[in-house]
XYZ file of C-alpha atoms in Angstrom:
321
model
C 59.511 173.537 126.750
C 62.238 170.916 126.751
C 65.702 171.212 128.165
C 68.822 169.603 126.878
C 71.914 168.515 128.772
C 74.362 169.485 126.048
C 77.496 168.251 127.784
C 76.021 164.860 128.643
C 74.596 164.388 125.154
C 77.838 165.407 123.437
C 79.837 163.011 125.609
C 77.311 160.209 125.035
C 77.391 160.698 121.268
C 81.198 160.837 121.477
C 81.090 157.400 123.098
C 79.072 156.100 120.160
C 81.352 157.711 117.567
C 84.589 156.398 119.062
C 83.073 152.938 119.558
C 82.070 152.919 115.883
C 85.703 153.654 114.938
C 86.851 150.938 117.334
C 84.348 148.447 115.881
C 85.341 149.131 112.277
C 89.048 148.755 113.055
C 88.503 145.581 115.082
C 86.635 144.213 112.070
C 89.754 144.745 109.970
C 91.910 143.088 112.631
C 89.617 140.045 112.750
C 89.799 139.815 108.957
C 93.596 139.664 109.062
C 95.454 136.475 108.265
C 96.409 136.241 111.937
C 92.830 135.486 112.968
C 91.712 133.764 109.783
C 93.987 130.842 110.677
C 91.748 130.265 113.725
C 88.669 129.811 111.576
C 88.275 126.214 112.699
C 87.911 127.429 116.292
C 84.793 129.617 116.131
C 85.256 131.104 119.587
C 88.929 131.940 119.211
C 88.994 135.169 117.224
C 86.234 137.208 118.910
C 87.035 136.139 122.471
C 90.776 136.464 121.997
C 90.463 139.890 120.362
C 88.148 141.042 123.181
C 90.630 139.866 125.795
C 93.542 141.601 124.088
C 91.459 144.726 123.530
C 90.467 144.958 127.216
C 93.996 144.102 128.362
C 95.463 146.902 126.245
C 92.702 149.226 127.402
C 93.587 148.423 131.009
C 97.212 149.274 130.187
C 96.213 152.629 128.651
C 94.066 153.385 131.711
C 97.030 152.497 133.940
C 99.162 155.077 132.143
C 96.381 157.681 132.167
C 95.689 157.328 135.886
C 99.414 157.422 136.648
C 99.778 160.667 134.673
C 96.774 162.110 136.516
C 98.291 161.094 139.837
C 95.282 158.914 140.671
C 96.752 155.435 140.327
C 97.189 154.725 144.031
C 93.797 156.150 144.938
C 92.147 154.166 142.128
C 93.568 150.888 143.412
C 92.483 151.799 146.942
C 88.868 152.051 145.751
C 88.814 148.256 145.584
C 88.638 148.316 149.373
C 85.320 150.178 149.229
C 81.809 148.851 148.687
C 81.420 151.210 145.733
C 84.519 149.730 144.121
C 83.155 146.217 144.409
C 79.890 147.285 142.798
C 81.990 148.434 139.837
C 83.790 145.066 139.821
C 80.400 143.334 139.608
C 79.330 145.641 136.789
C 82.573 144.963 134.936
C 82.119 141.211 135.286
C 78.585 141.348 133.910
C 79.363 143.724 131.055
C 82.690 142.279 129.966
C 83.323 138.554 130.483
C 79.673 137.519 131.008
C 78.105 139.713 128.326
C 80.746 139.149 125.663
C 81.204 135.423 126.275
C 77.504 134.683 126.012
C 77.300 136.954 122.959
C 79.943 134.882 121.194
C 78.308 131.617 122.307
C 75.036 132.892 120.876
C 76.718 133.775 117.572
C 78.033 130.228 117.425
C 74.535 128.810 118.069
C 72.181 131.032 116.054
C 74.440 133.200 113.908
C 75.670 136.780 114.003
C 72.538 138.322 112.469
C 70.069 137.028 115.051
C 72.484 137.640 117.898
C 73.116 141.255 116.877
C 69.393 141.828 116.353
C 68.175 140.414 119.657
C 71.037 141.880 121.705
C 70.050 145.364 120.515
C 67.293 145.468 123.126
C 69.751 145.587 126.041
C 69.124 149.330 126.716
C 65.438 148.554 127.339
C 66.470 145.878 129.842
C 68.797 148.414 131.450
C 65.943 150.934 131.596
C 63.742 148.384 133.368
C 66.305 147.705 136.089
C 67.308 151.382 136.342
C 63.701 152.186 137.216
C 63.690 149.781 140.162
C 67.289 150.162 141.348
C 68.034 153.828 140.629
C 64.501 155.262 140.498
C 65.521 156.645 137.099
C 62.213 157.307 135.359
C 61.749 157.998 131.668
C 58.916 160.068 130.237
C 56.726 158.716 127.450
C 58.756 160.800 125.018
C 61.987 159.294 126.345
C 60.582 155.777 125.994
C 59.459 156.578 122.444
C 62.982 157.676 121.573
C 64.595 154.645 123.194
C 62.248 152.206 121.470
C 62.700 154.027 118.146
C 66.466 153.721 118.392
C 66.287 150.050 119.399
C 63.659 149.247 116.775
C 65.623 150.677 113.863
C 68.821 149.044 115.157
C 67.006 145.704 115.092
C 65.655 146.403 111.600
C 69.127 147.341 110.408
C 70.695 144.225 111.931
C 68.069 141.714 110.872
C 68.512 139.375 107.929
C 67.853 135.718 107.199
C 65.183 133.279 108.258
C 64.269 132.215 111.759
C 66.151 129.222 113.067
C 64.113 126.644 114.944
C 64.882 123.716 117.177
C 67.272 123.032 120.024
C 70.114 125.125 118.625
C 67.921 128.221 118.554
C 66.633 127.552 122.080
C 70.165 127.307 123.469
C 71.269 130.337 121.497
C 68.312 132.319 122.811
C 69.267 131.381 126.363
C 72.823 132.555 125.701
C 71.656 135.905 124.333
C 69.369 136.449 127.342
C 72.423 136.208 129.611
C 74.265 138.576 127.280
C 71.446 141.141 127.325
C 71.212 140.949 131.102
C 74.964 141.469 131.476
C 75.151 144.433 129.116
C 71.979 146.037 130.448
C 73.064 145.729 134.072
C 76.622 146.984 133.580
C 75.694 150.650 133.302
C 73.003 150.409 135.995
C 75.312 148.837 138.575
C 78.179 151.159 137.565
C 75.896 154.138 138.169
C 74.976 152.683 141.548
C 78.648 152.289 142.404
C 79.356 155.920 141.451
C 76.280 157.354 143.183
C 78.036 158.749 146.266
C 81.121 159.983 144.361
C 83.333 157.555 146.282
C 84.446 156.246 142.887
C 84.793 158.692 139.996
C 83.930 157.693 136.402
C 87.634 157.477 135.529
C 88.391 155.316 138.551
C 85.362 153.145 137.769
C 86.631 152.620 134.231
C 90.118 151.770 135.522
C 88.578 149.088 137.754
C 86.287 147.924 134.952
C 89.019 147.309 132.393
C 91.366 145.540 134.799
C 88.550 143.362 136.134
C 87.509 142.346 132.622
C 91.076 141.672 131.466
C 91.908 139.563 134.532
C 88.754 137.422 134.306
C 89.341 136.849 130.599
C 92.978 135.925 131.248
C 92.292 133.600 134.183
C 88.978 131.974 133.199
C 87.515 132.709 129.758
C 90.563 132.310 127.516
C 91.915 129.144 129.230
C 88.478 127.488 129.063
C 87.399 128.391 125.538
C 90.570 129.256 123.626
C 93.825 128.473 125.390
C 96.703 130.876 125.898
C 98.733 129.046 123.274
C 96.856 131.110 120.681
C 97.439 134.238 122.745
C 101.172 133.679 122.471
C 100.906 133.120 118.712
C 98.957 136.353 118.188
C 101.368 138.258 120.448
C 104.181 137.481 118.001
C 102.382 139.176 115.085
C 101.767 142.743 114.003
C 98.041 142.275 114.643
C 98.794 142.189 118.371
C 100.132 145.755 118.280
C 97.357 146.844 115.936
C 94.800 145.797 118.562
C 96.797 147.787 121.092
C 96.386 150.937 118.982
C 92.715 150.196 118.317
C 92.185 149.873 122.073
C 92.985 153.579 122.366
C 89.685 154.339 120.608
C 87.906 151.758 122.752
C 89.342 153.282 125.914
C 88.294 156.770 124.839
C 84.813 155.455 124.107
C 84.557 153.940 127.578
C 85.816 157.192 129.132
C 82.978 159.032 127.389
C 80.474 156.291 128.247
C 81.215 156.261 131.972
C 81.189 160.057 132.082
C 77.785 160.005 130.364
C 76.474 157.435 132.860
C 77.394 159.822 135.660
C 76.020 162.941 133.942
C 72.733 161.772 132.433
C 72.148 158.333 133.927
C 72.666 154.809 132.589
C 69.562 154.582 130.388
C 70.252 157.740 128.423
C 73.955 156.880 128.229
C 73.084 153.476 126.734
C 70.689 155.073 124.253
C 73.374 157.440 123.018
C 76.032 154.726 123.042
C 74.116 152.447 120.655
C 74.285 155.298 118.136
C 77.578 153.631 117.164
C 75.518 151.555 114.700
C 74.540 154.725 112.848
C 77.988 156.284 113.166
C 79.539 153.169 111.635
C 77.304 153.491 108.573
C 78.231 157.145 108.053
C 81.952 156.515 108.581
C 81.946 153.558 106.196
C 80.376 155.616 103.410
C 82.362 158.821 103.946
C 85.849 157.507 104.698
C 85.958 153.890 103.541
C 84.093 154.097 100.263
C 81.294 151.820 101.425
C 78.234 151.288 99.254
C 75.616 154.000 99.638
C 72.283 152.574 100.760
C 69.339 154.943 101.067
C 67.616 152.445 103.388
C 70.607 152.242 105.718
C 70.995 156.022 105.807
C 67.315 156.476 106.743
C 67.578 153.826 109.441
C 70.759 155.423 110.782
C 69.061 158.836 110.971
C 66.163 157.348 112.942
C 68.591 155.583 115.297
C 70.336 158.892 115.993
C 67.043 160.759 116.350
C 65.732 158.164 118.789
C 68.919 158.331 120.837
C 68.721 162.109 121.119
C 64.983 162.024 121.912
C 65.735 159.684 124.807
C 67.685 162.403 126.646
C 65.043 165.125 126.412
C 63.157 165.968 129.597
C 60.299 168.257 130.516
C 61.327 171.650 131.815
C 59.700 170.872 135.156
C 62.111 167.950 135.689
C 64.972 169.252 137.899
C 67.855 167.499 136.164
C 68.951 164.691 133.921
C 70.948 163.015 136.652
C 69.587 159.673 137.834
C 67.686 159.805 141.092
C 69.533 157.083 142.995
C 68.003 155.873 146.205
């Protein structure tokens, strides 16, 4: 017999669905004339949009926590060790992960970067085993590897790039994978004693990411002159609305990390690749591809298989030392 944590799975899949919506809409924003004028600066559009997205998300979290009456207590969590673990997780997942992702895209292209970065849940699973004692069964590993494998197959196109550019790009993507894989593991560690709730952790995460982007990443790679230009356009407010979906996705994601552990949360979260395919076909009139549909089904199936456990296993919650 197998048991199924319905609430955790539903929330995890909700994270993937809302992130797919966020991703599709951000794609439209990046294709706007506002960002097309920055084409000569390859790093500008993705890094700037990420900064604005996280900054707006931090603003939405500020409002949400104020409405919930948890704003003061959330800020006070920064004085705790658990809060600083979340700050570290935010730094790795946001500024470090995204910056090296974009640098990798610049070096080896979007296709290779998206393909290789898809393995980050496996890296997270490796560290979760040692840090959180979160063990996966063979069936769970099969599901995780199935989901990752079909994501890679779906993302892959083109011929292998060789030489120095590829070597540097590969180094960049390794840092990206490490950052993304460790974010959920360290966040789970920070939330292990319930000193910081998932909502408070997300509040800290978004503000940490936005501040580091504003103070370090954007000034170094882009310059806030472009930030001011974008802020005077309608695209600026569009990103603000899109960030609502991103914030909701992160709310689901951090809740899933707490409920079913970081590895299973990551496995369900990468289902956004499959969700995006379905949404594109159903609502946006995208081209129907039998191959893509099959791959998307296997990605979803692998994600769900990752969260199954034997009946003898007491719970799906990570066993944190």
